[in-house]
PDB file of C-alpha atoms in Angstrom:
ATOM      1  CA  MET A   1      -0.079   0.024   0.039  1.00  0.00           C
ATOM      2  CA  ILE A   2       1.222   3.477  -0.846  1.00  0.00           C
ATOM      3  CA  THR A   3       0.646   5.864   1.933  1.00  0.00           C
ATOM      4  CA  THR A   4       1.419   9.543   2.416  1.00  0.00           C
ATOM      5  CA  SER A   5       4.501   8.509   4.485  1.00  0.00           C
ATOM      6  CA  THR A   6       6.043   6.314   1.885  1.00  0.00           C
ATOM      7  CA  THR A   7       5.288   8.831  -0.864  1.00  0.00           C
ATOM      8  CA  ARG A   8       7.052  11.594   1.223  1.00  0.00           C
ATOM      9  CA  SER A   9       9.904   9.367   1.912  1.00  0.00           C
ATOM     10  CA  ALA A  10      10.409   8.547  -1.681  1.00  0.00           C
ATOM     11  CA  ARG A  11      10.218  12.249  -2.717  1.00  0.00           C
ATOM     12  CA  ALA A  12      12.928  13.126  -0.101  1.00  0.00           C
ATOM     13  CA  THR A  13      15.397  10.879  -1.705  1.00  0.00           C
ATOM     14  CA  LEU A  14      14.801  11.721  -5.295  1.00  0.00           C
ATOM     15  CA  PRO A  15      17.608  13.076  -7.178  1.00  0.00           C
ATOM     16  CA  LEU A  16      17.545  16.784  -7.923  1.00  0.00           C
ATOM     17  CA  THR A  17      17.382  17.874 -11.495  1.00  0.00           C
ATOM     18  CA  ILE A  18      20.142  20.326 -12.360  1.00  0.00           C
ATOM     19  CA  ASP A  19      20.715  21.567 -15.854  1.00  0.00           C
ATOM     20  CA  PRO A  20      24.390  21.280 -17.330  1.00  0.00           C
ATOM     21  CA  GLU A  21      25.040  24.922 -17.322  1.00  0.00           C
ATOM     22  CA  HIS A  22      24.214  25.161 -13.550  1.00  0.00           C
ATOM     23  CA  ALA A  23      26.153  21.921 -12.892  1.00  0.00           C
ATOM     24  CA  ARG A  24      29.260  23.280 -13.902  1.00  0.00           C
ATOM     25  CA  GLN A  25      28.916  26.007 -11.312  1.00  0.00           C
ATOM     26  CA  LEU A  26      28.448  23.438  -8.322  1.00  0.00           C
ATOM     27  CA  VAL A  27      31.340  21.663  -6.696  1.00  0.00           C
ATOM     28  CA  ALA A  28      31.299  18.852  -4.149  1.00  0.00           C
ATOM     29  CA  LEU A  29      34.036  18.554  -1.684  1.00  0.00           C
ATOM     30  CA  ASP A  30      34.756  15.913   1.050  1.00  0.00           C
ATOM     31  CA  GLY A  31      35.202  17.638   4.230  1.00  0.00           C
ATOM     32  CA  THR A  32      38.427  15.800   5.132  1.00  0.00           C
ATOM     33  CA  GLY A  33      42.002  17.255   5.330  1.00  0.00           C
ATOM     34  CA  PRO A  34      42.464  20.865   4.658  1.00  0.00           C
ATOM     35  CA  TRP A  35      39.056  21.401   3.062  1.00  0.00           C
ATOM     36  CA  PRO A  36      39.118  25.187   3.543  1.00  0.00           C
ATOM     37  CA  HIS A  37      42.231  25.590   1.299  1.00  0.00           C
ATOM     38  CA  ARG A  38      40.441  23.245  -1.396  1.00  0.00           C
ATOM     39  CA  ALA A  39      37.335  25.258  -1.123  1.00  0.00           C
ATOM     40  CA  ALA A  40      39.101  28.536  -1.629  1.00  0.00           C
ATOM     41  CA  ALA A  41      40.722  27.090  -4.750  1.00  0.00           C
ATOM     42  CA  GLU A  42      37.326  26.156  -6.313  1.00  0.00           C
ATOM     43  CA  LEU A  43      35.728  29.474  -5.262  1.00  0.00           C
ATOM     44  CA  ALA A  44      38.426  31.264  -7.243  1.00  0.00           C
ATOM     45  CA  ARG A  45      36.261  30.651 -10.215  1.00  0.00           C
ATOM     46  CA  GLU A  46      33.481  33.278 -10.463  1.00  0.00           C
ATOM     47  CA  GLY A  47      30.069  32.051  -9.712  1.00  0.00           C
ATOM     48  CA  THR A  48      31.107  28.812  -8.118  1.00  0.00           C
ATOM     49  CA  ILE A  49      29.168  27.259  -5.186  1.00  0.00           C
ATOM     50  CA  VAL A  50      30.827  24.633  -3.024  1.00  0.00           C
ATOM     51  CA  VAL A  51      29.118  22.022  -0.996  1.00  0.00           C
ATOM     52  CA  VAL A  52      31.296  20.681   1.855  1.00  0.00           C
ATOM     53  CA  THR A  53      30.235  17.262   3.420  1.00  0.00           C
ATOM     54  CA  LEU A  54      31.369  16.952   6.887  1.00  0.00           C
ATOM     55  CA  GLY A  55      31.965  13.347   7.617  1.00  0.00           C
ATOM     56  CA  ALA A  56      33.273  11.134  10.324  1.00  0.00           C
ATOM     57  CA  SER A  57      37.018  12.148   9.714  1.00  0.00           C
ATOM     58  CA  SER A  58      36.161  15.903   9.118  1.00  0.00           C
ATOM     59  CA  ASN A  59      37.714  18.561  11.464  1.00  0.00           C
ATOM     60  CA  PRO A  60      34.973  21.340  11.744  1.00  0.00           C
ATOM     61  CA  SER A  61      37.424  23.492  13.729  1.00  0.00           C
ATOM     62  CA  LEU A  62      39.951  24.234  10.879  1.00  0.00           C
ATOM     63  CA  ASP A  63      40.952  27.808  10.146  1.00  0.00           C
ATOM     64  CA  THR A  64      38.755  29.231   7.423  1.00  0.00           C
ATOM     65  CA  ARG A  65      40.417  32.784   7.119  1.00  0.00           C
ATOM     66  CA  GLU A  66      41.325  31.991   3.460  1.00  0.00           C
ATOM     67  CA  LEU A  67      37.669  31.914   2.632  1.00  0.00           C
ATOM     68  CA  ASP A  68      37.038  35.487   3.680  1.00  0.00           C
ATOM     69  CA  GLY A  69      34.702  37.197   1.332  1.00  0.00           C
ATOM     70  CA  GLN A  70      33.452  33.948  -0.036  1.00  0.00           C
ATOM     71  CA  ALA A  71      31.554  32.660   2.982  1.00  0.00           C
ATOM     72  CA  GLY A  72      28.142  33.089   1.332  1.00  0.00           C
ATOM     73  CA  ARG A  73      28.966  30.738  -1.450  1.00  0.00           C
ATOM     74  CA  ILE A  74      29.590  27.671   0.773  1.00  0.00           C
ATOM     75  CA  ILE A  75      27.031  25.159   1.832  1.00  0.00           C
ATOM     76  CA  LEU A  76      27.774  22.810   4.721  1.00  0.00           C
ATOM     77  CA  ASP A  77      26.251  19.320   4.575  1.00  0.00           C
ATOM     78  CA  ALA A  78      26.228  18.265   8.241  1.00  0.00           C
ATOM     79  CA  PRO A  79      23.912  15.993  10.362  1.00  0.00           C
ATOM     80  CA  TRP A  80      20.538  17.554  11.183  1.00  0.00           C
ATOM     81  CA  SER A  81      21.813  21.127  10.613  1.00  0.00           C
ATOM     82  CA  ASN A  82      19.594  22.222   7.745  1.00  0.00           C
ATOM     83  CA  SER A  83      16.461  19.874   8.278  1.00  0.00           C
ATOM     84  CA  PRO A  84      13.223  21.227   6.923  1.00  0.00           C
ATOM     85  CA  ALA A  85      11.828  20.510  10.460  1.00  0.00           C
ATOM     86  CA  LEU A  86      13.750  23.543  11.916  1.00  0.00           C
ATOM     87  CA  GLU A  87      11.487  26.222  10.611  1.00  0.00           C
ATOM     88  CA  PRO A  88       8.178  25.036  12.360  1.00  0.00           C
ATOM     89  CA  THR A  89      10.119  24.351  15.396  1.00  0.00           C
ATOM     90  CA  ARG A  90      11.589  27.758  15.539  1.00  0.00           C
ATOM     91  CA  GLU A  91       7.909  29.228  15.251  1.00  0.00           C
ATOM     92  CA  ALA A  92       6.791  26.884  18.100  1.00  0.00           C
ATOM     93  CA  LEU A  93       9.708  27.813  20.354  1.00  0.00           C
ATOM     94  CA  GLN A  94       8.926  31.497  19.841  1.00  0.00           C
ATOM     95  CA  SER A  95       5.343  31.005  20.734  1.00  0.00           C
ATOM     96  CA  LEU A  96       6.260  29.077  23.807  1.00  0.00           C
ATOM     97  CA  GLY A  97       8.178  32.153  25.327  1.00  0.00           C
ATOM     98  CA  GLU A  98      10.553  31.696  28.200  1.00  0.00           C
ATOM     99  CA  SER A  99      11.543  28.204  28.555  1.00  0.00           C
ATOM    100  CA  HIS A 100      14.379  25.797  29.354  1.00  0.00           C
ATOM    101  CA  LEU A 101      15.734  23.637  26.563  1.00  0.00           C
ATOM    102  CA  ASP A 102      16.950  20.030  27.060  1.00  0.00           C
ATOM    103  CA  VAL A 103      18.883  18.404  24.132  1.00  0.00           C
ATOM    104  CA  GLN A 104      19.891  14.821  23.917  1.00  0.00           C
ATOM    105  CA  ILE A 105      22.224  13.312  21.284  1.00  0.00           C
ATOM    106  CA  ARG A 106      22.540   9.746  20.741  1.00  0.00           C
ATOM    107  CA  ILE A 107      25.476   8.366  18.834  1.00  0.00           C
ATOM    108  CA  PRO A 108      26.421   4.840  17.857  1.00  0.00           C
ATOM    109  CA  ALA A 109      29.590   3.717  19.770  1.00  0.00           C
ATOM    110  CA  GLU A 110      31.587   2.938  16.535  1.00  0.00           C
ATOM    111  CA  ASP A 111      30.826   6.764  15.426  1.00  0.00           C
ATOM    112  CA  PRO A 112      33.113   9.613  16.329  1.00  0.00           C
ATOM    113  CA  MET A 113      31.491  12.258  18.419  1.00  0.00           C
ATOM    114  CA  THR A 114      33.037  15.317  16.953  1.00  0.00           C
ATOM    115  CA  VAL A 115      30.961  15.692  13.647  1.00  0.00           C
ATOM    116  CA  ARG A 116      27.543  14.811  15.319  1.00  0.00           C
ATOM    117  CA  LEU A 117      28.347  17.277  18.033  1.00  0.00           C
ATOM    118  CA  TRP A 118      29.081  20.047  15.697  1.00  0.00           C
ATOM    119  CA  GLY A 119      25.932  19.228  13.495  1.00  0.00           C
ATOM    120  CA  ALA A 120      23.903  19.470  16.739  1.00  0.00           C
ATOM    121  CA  LEU A 121      25.347  22.859  17.627  1.00  0.00           C
ATOM    122  CA  LEU A 122      24.873  24.055  14.167  1.00  0.00           C
ATOM    123  CA  THR A 123      21.275  22.933  14.376  1.00  0.00           C
ATOM    124  CA  LEU A 124      20.768  24.709  17.755  1.00  0.00           C
ATOM    125  CA  ASP A 125      22.406  27.902  16.374  1.00  0.00           C
ATOM    126  CA  ALA A 126      20.145  27.838  13.198  1.00  0.00           C
ATOM    127  CA  LEU A 127      17.110  27.655  15.586  1.00  0.00           C
ATOM    128  CA  GLU A 128      18.220  30.588  17.719  1.00  0.00           C
ATOM    129  CA  PRO A 129      21.926  31.839  17.700  1.00  0.00           C
ATOM    130  CA  LEU A 130      23.972  30.549  20.523  1.00  0.00           C
ATOM    131  CA  THR A 131      25.687  33.111  22.816  1.00  0.00           C
ATOM    132  CA  GLU A 132      27.622  30.935  25.160  1.00  0.00           C
ATOM    133  CA  LEU A 133      29.018  27.332  25.489  1.00  0.00           C
ATOM    134  CA  ARG A 134      30.096  25.719  28.594  1.00  0.00           C
ATOM    135  CA  LEU A 135      31.662  22.297  28.882  1.00  0.00           C
ATOM    136  CA  ASP A 136      30.709  20.441  32.133  1.00  0.00           C
ATOM    137  CA  ALA A 137      32.191  17.099  31.501  1.00  0.00           C
ATOM    138  CA  ALA A 138      33.374  14.848  28.854  1.00  0.00           C
ATOM    139  CA  GLY A 139      34.642  11.275  28.502  1.00  0.00           C
ATOM    140  CA  GLU A 140      34.969   8.638  25.889  1.00  0.00           C
ATOM    141  CA  HIS A 141      31.270   7.744  25.812  1.00  0.00           C
ATOM    142  CA  ASN A 142      29.531  11.044  26.929  1.00  0.00           C
ATOM    143  CA  LEU A 143      29.605  14.582  27.011  1.00  0.00           C
ATOM    144  CA  LEU A 144      27.699  17.287  29.294  1.00  0.00           C
ATOM    145  CA  ALA A 145      27.646  20.802  28.118  1.00  0.00           C
ATOM    146  CA  ARG A 146      25.511  23.851  28.792  1.00  0.00           C
ATOM    147  CA  ALA A 147      24.594  26.786  26.407  1.00  0.00           C
ATOM    148  CA  THR A 148      22.591  30.097  26.171  1.00  0.00           C
ATOM    149  CA  ASN A 149      21.066  31.406  23.102  1.00  0.00           C
ATOM    150  CA  ALA A 150      20.187  34.922  21.921  1.00  0.00           C
ATOM    151  CA  ALA A 151      16.548  34.622  23.214  1.00  0.00           C
ATOM    152  CA  GLY A 152      18.107  33.908  26.724  1.00  0.00           C
ATOM    153  CA  ARG A 153      17.013  30.376  26.713  1.00  0.00           C
ATOM    154  CA  GLU A 154      19.245  28.053  28.957  1.00  0.00           C
ATOM    155  CA  ILE A 155      20.138  24.865  27.108  1.00  0.00           C
ATOM    156  CA  ALA A 156      21.317  21.563  28.742  1.00  0.00           C
ATOM    157  CA  LEU A 157      23.217  19.432  26.112  1.00  0.00           C
ATOM    158  CA  THR A 158      23.973  15.665  26.499  1.00  0.00           C
ATOM    159  CA  VAL A 159      25.782  13.490  24.147  1.00  0.00           C
ATOM    160  CA  VAL A 160      25.842   9.705  24.779  1.00  0.00           C
ATOM    161  CA  ARG A 161      27.677   7.019  22.619  1.00  0.00           C
ATOM    162  CA  SER A 162      26.254   3.388  22.977  1.00  0.00           C
ATOM    163  CA  ALA A 163      26.701   0.305  21.149  1.00  0.00           C
ATOM    164  CA  GLY A 164      23.778  -0.780  18.857  1.00  0.00           C
ATOM    165  CA  SER A 165      22.082   2.674  18.893  1.00  0.00           C
ATOM    166  CA  SER A 166      20.895   4.836  15.945  1.00  0.00           C
ATOM    167  CA  PRO A 167      21.901   8.543  15.672  1.00  0.00           C
ATOM    168  CA  GLN A 168      19.140  10.836  17.110  1.00  0.00           C
ATOM    169  CA  MET A 169      18.776  14.381  18.207  1.00  0.00           C
ATOM    170  CA  ARG A 170      15.939  15.251  20.605  1.00  0.00           C
ATOM    171  CA  LEU A 171      15.053  18.682  21.839  1.00  0.00           C
ATOM    172  CA  ARG A 172      12.520  19.308  24.603  1.00  0.00           C
ATOM    173  CA  ALA A 173      11.452  22.787  25.686  1.00  0.00           C
ATOM    174  CA  LEU A 174       9.436  23.268  28.806  1.00  0.00           C
ATOM    175  CA  SER A 175       7.791  26.478  30.134  1.00  0.00           C
ATOM    176  CA  GLU A 176       4.865  27.359  32.346  1.00  0.00           C
ATOM    177  CA  THR A 177       2.556  27.292  29.657  1.00  0.00           C
ATOM    178  CA  GLY A 178       3.478  24.152  27.603  1.00  0.00           C
ATOM    179  CA  ARG A 179       6.037  21.952  25.915  1.00  0.00           C
ATOM    180  CA  VAL A 180       7.678  21.785  22.470  1.00  0.00           C
ATOM    181  CA  GLU A 181       9.617  18.604  21.552  1.00  0.00           C
ATOM    182  CA  LEU A 182      11.436  17.750  18.313  1.00  0.00           C
ATOM    183  CA  ILE A 183      12.827  14.459  17.338  1.00  0.00           C
ATOM    184  CA  LEU A 184      15.331  14.154  14.636  1.00  0.00           C
ATOM    185  CA  PRO A 185      16.148  10.662  13.710  1.00  0.00           C
ATOM    186  CA  ASP A 186      19.154   9.221  11.767  1.00  0.00           C
ATOM    187  CA  GLU A 187      19.449  11.421   8.772  1.00  0.00           C
ATOM    188  CA  ARG A 188      20.399   8.463   6.573  1.00  0.00           C
ATOM    189  CA  ILE A 189      17.151   6.585   6.888  1.00  0.00           C
ATOM    190  CA  ALA A 190      13.593   7.385   5.557  1.00  0.00           C
ATOM    191  CA  ARG A 191      11.879   8.387   8.691  1.00  0.00           C
ATOM    192  CA  PRO A 192      10.323  11.724   9.228  1.00  0.00           C
ATOM    193  CA  ALA A 193      11.052  14.208  12.192  1.00  0.00           C
ATOM    194  CA  ARG A 194       8.423  14.549  14.846  1.00  0.00           C
ATOM    195  CA  LEU A 195       7.311  17.825  16.346  1.00  0.00           C
ATOM    196  CA  ILE A 196       5.133  17.752  19.504  1.00  0.00           C
ATOM    197  CA  VAL A 197       3.640  20.864  20.699  1.00  0.00           C
ATOM    198  CA  ASP A 198       1.565  20.714  24.038  1.00  0.00           C
ATOM    199  CA  ARG A 199      -0.198  23.610  25.342  1.00  0.00           C
ATOM    200  CA  GLY A 200      -2.428  21.804  27.844  1.00  0.00           C
ATOM    201  CA  ALA A 201      -5.806  21.927  26.264  1.00  0.00           C
ATOM    202  CA  VAL A 202      -4.260  21.623  22.888  1.00  0.00           C
ATOM    203  CA  ARG A 203      -1.647  18.956  21.822  1.00  0.00           C
ATOM    204  CA  THR A 204      -0.523  18.373  18.310  1.00  0.00           C
ATOM    205  CA  ASP A 205       1.929  15.469  17.317  1.00  0.00           C
ATOM    206  CA  GLU A 206       2.953  15.796  13.607  1.00  0.00           C
ATOM    207  CA  GLU A 207       5.329  14.177  11.209  1.00  0.00           C
ATOM    208  CA  LEU A 208       7.347  16.752   9.440  1.00  0.00           C
ATOM    209  CA  PRO A 209       8.791  16.709   5.954  1.00  0.00           C
ATOM    210  CA  TRP A 210      12.039  14.462   5.837  1.00  0.00           C
ATOM    211  CA  GLU A 211      14.937  14.954   3.438  1.00  0.00           C
ATOM    212  CA  THR A 212      18.377  13.516   3.279  1.00  0.00           C
ATOM    213  CA  PRO A 213      20.999  16.080   4.425  1.00  0.00           C
ATOM    214  CA  SER A 214      22.716  15.676   1.084  1.00  0.00           C
ATOM    215  CA  ARG A 215      19.591  16.486  -0.941  1.00  0.00           C
ATOM    216  CA  THR A 216      18.812  19.545   1.361  1.00  0.00           C
ATOM    217  CA  ALA A 217      22.552  20.817   0.819  1.00  0.00           C
ATOM    218  CA  TRP A 218      22.227  20.386  -2.993  1.00  0.00           C
ATOM    219  CA  ARG A 219      18.874  22.006  -2.970  1.00  0.00           C
ATOM    220  CA  ARG A 220      20.077  24.933  -1.188  1.00  0.00           C
ATOM    221  CA  ALA A 221      23.276  25.143  -3.422  1.00  0.00           C
ATOM    222  CA  ARG A 222      21.111  25.212  -6.493  1.00  0.00           C
ATOM    223  CA  ALA A 223      18.919  28.063  -5.020  1.00  0.00           C
ATOM    224  CA  LEU A 224      22.097  30.230  -4.542  1.00  0.00           C
ATOM    225  CA  LEU A 225      22.632  30.300  -8.170  1.00  0.00           C
ATOM    226  CA  ASP A 226      19.470  32.690  -8.486  1.00  0.00           C
ATOM    227  CA  ALA A 227      20.766  36.124  -8.533  1.00  0.00           C
ATOM    228  CA  ASP A 228      18.250  37.424  -5.886  1.00  0.00           C
ATOM    229  CA  HIS A 229      18.794  34.547  -3.461  1.00  0.00           C
ATOM    230  CA  PRO A 230      20.274  35.342   0.007  1.00  0.00           C
ATOM    231  CA  ALA A 231      23.887  34.368   0.605  1.00  0.00           C
ATOM    232  CA  ALA A 232      24.419  31.208   2.643  1.00  0.00           C
ATOM    233  CA  ALA A 233      25.098  31.652   6.320  1.00  0.00           C
ATOM    234  CA  ASP A 234      26.561  28.140   7.020  1.00  0.00           C
ATOM    235  CA  LEU A 235      30.292  29.245   7.230  1.00  0.00           C
ATOM    236  CA  ASP A 236      29.417  32.246   9.294  1.00  0.00           C
ATOM    237  CA  ARG A 237      27.479  30.053  11.624  1.00  0.00           C
ATOM    238  CA  LEU A 238      30.493  27.658  11.780  1.00  0.00           C
ATOM    239  CA  ARG A 239      32.977  30.453  12.483  1.00  0.00           C
ATOM    240  CA  HIS A 240      30.626  31.761  15.253  1.00  0.00           C
ATOM    241  CA  LEU A 241      30.640  28.349  16.987  1.00  0.00           C
ATOM    242  CA  GLN A 242      34.405  28.170  16.529  1.00  0.00           C
ATOM    243  CA  ASN A 243      34.691  31.473  18.436  1.00  0.00           C
ATOM    244  CA  LEU A 244      32.402  30.075  21.217  1.00  0.00           C
ATOM    245  CA  PHE A 245      34.442  26.979  21.487  1.00  0.00           C
ATOM    246  CA  GLN A 246      37.692  28.887  21.977  1.00  0.00           C
ATOM    247  CA  ARG A 247      36.072  30.471  25.057  1.00  0.00           C
ATOM    248  CA  TRP A 248      34.232  27.544  26.643  1.00  0.00           C
ATOM    249  CA  ASN A 249      35.635  26.247  30.005  1.00  0.00           C
ATOM    250  CA  SER A 250      37.879  23.287  30.435  1.00  0.00           C
ATOM    251  CA  PRO A 251      35.872  20.008  31.400  1.00  0.00           C
ATOM    252  CA  SER A 252      35.625  18.846  35.083  1.00  0.00           C
ATOM    253  CA  GLU A 253      36.588  15.164  35.804  1.00  0.00           C
ATOM    254  CA  PRO A 254      36.160  12.988  32.872  1.00  0.00           C
ATOM    255  CA  ARG A 255      33.173  10.628  33.017  1.00  0.00           C
ATOM    256  CA  ALA A 256      33.354   6.851  31.965  1.00  0.00           C
TER     257      ALA A 256
END
């Protein structure tokens, strides 16, 4: 049986149609090694848009100064960070008002923590810009941190690595008037995100449009070729987080 869910999942994985003229302006880079240097070389060609995929061996903290003046032409393909679910979640959080945000990241034990942590932070910064990061504890299998965003919302961040688990990012905001919860599943599988909004008398639980991160990245890159489209903010957001990382405190005693 073909359902709305299966149709949505199929559509989310369909390849994008890009004409040959535009295809010549789009460049894919693996975000390993000195990717900023390689991106700068590609961007030397006028009109080029570069998509950088941050994978397991990527180092998001590399110096990107040689990309000065070109930031708006770079798209970052990172876990969760440009999910279509973020816009309705942002609206729900704004309507919730003052609240505390609890964020839990689940990572398989065989996956490195770095890239998914950066993906989660890029996601949080896309919802509402972060203004402070504080590392409370870090160990081989977990990390505890706190953050504050521009809306004054306090954020508790927990990252846990465990054998046999699937990647997941879960955000839960609580206030005196209600609750907003977003569940972002493993971005590699055809499963929609869930947004739960509970205001006491009214509760909604909906599945949101799903799309692979790579398809989202290339769709956004294609849109940048339109003359009137706003520049991308991905690299600016990454640099902002790099600055916050430089200021965050040293962890306390490691946790096993």
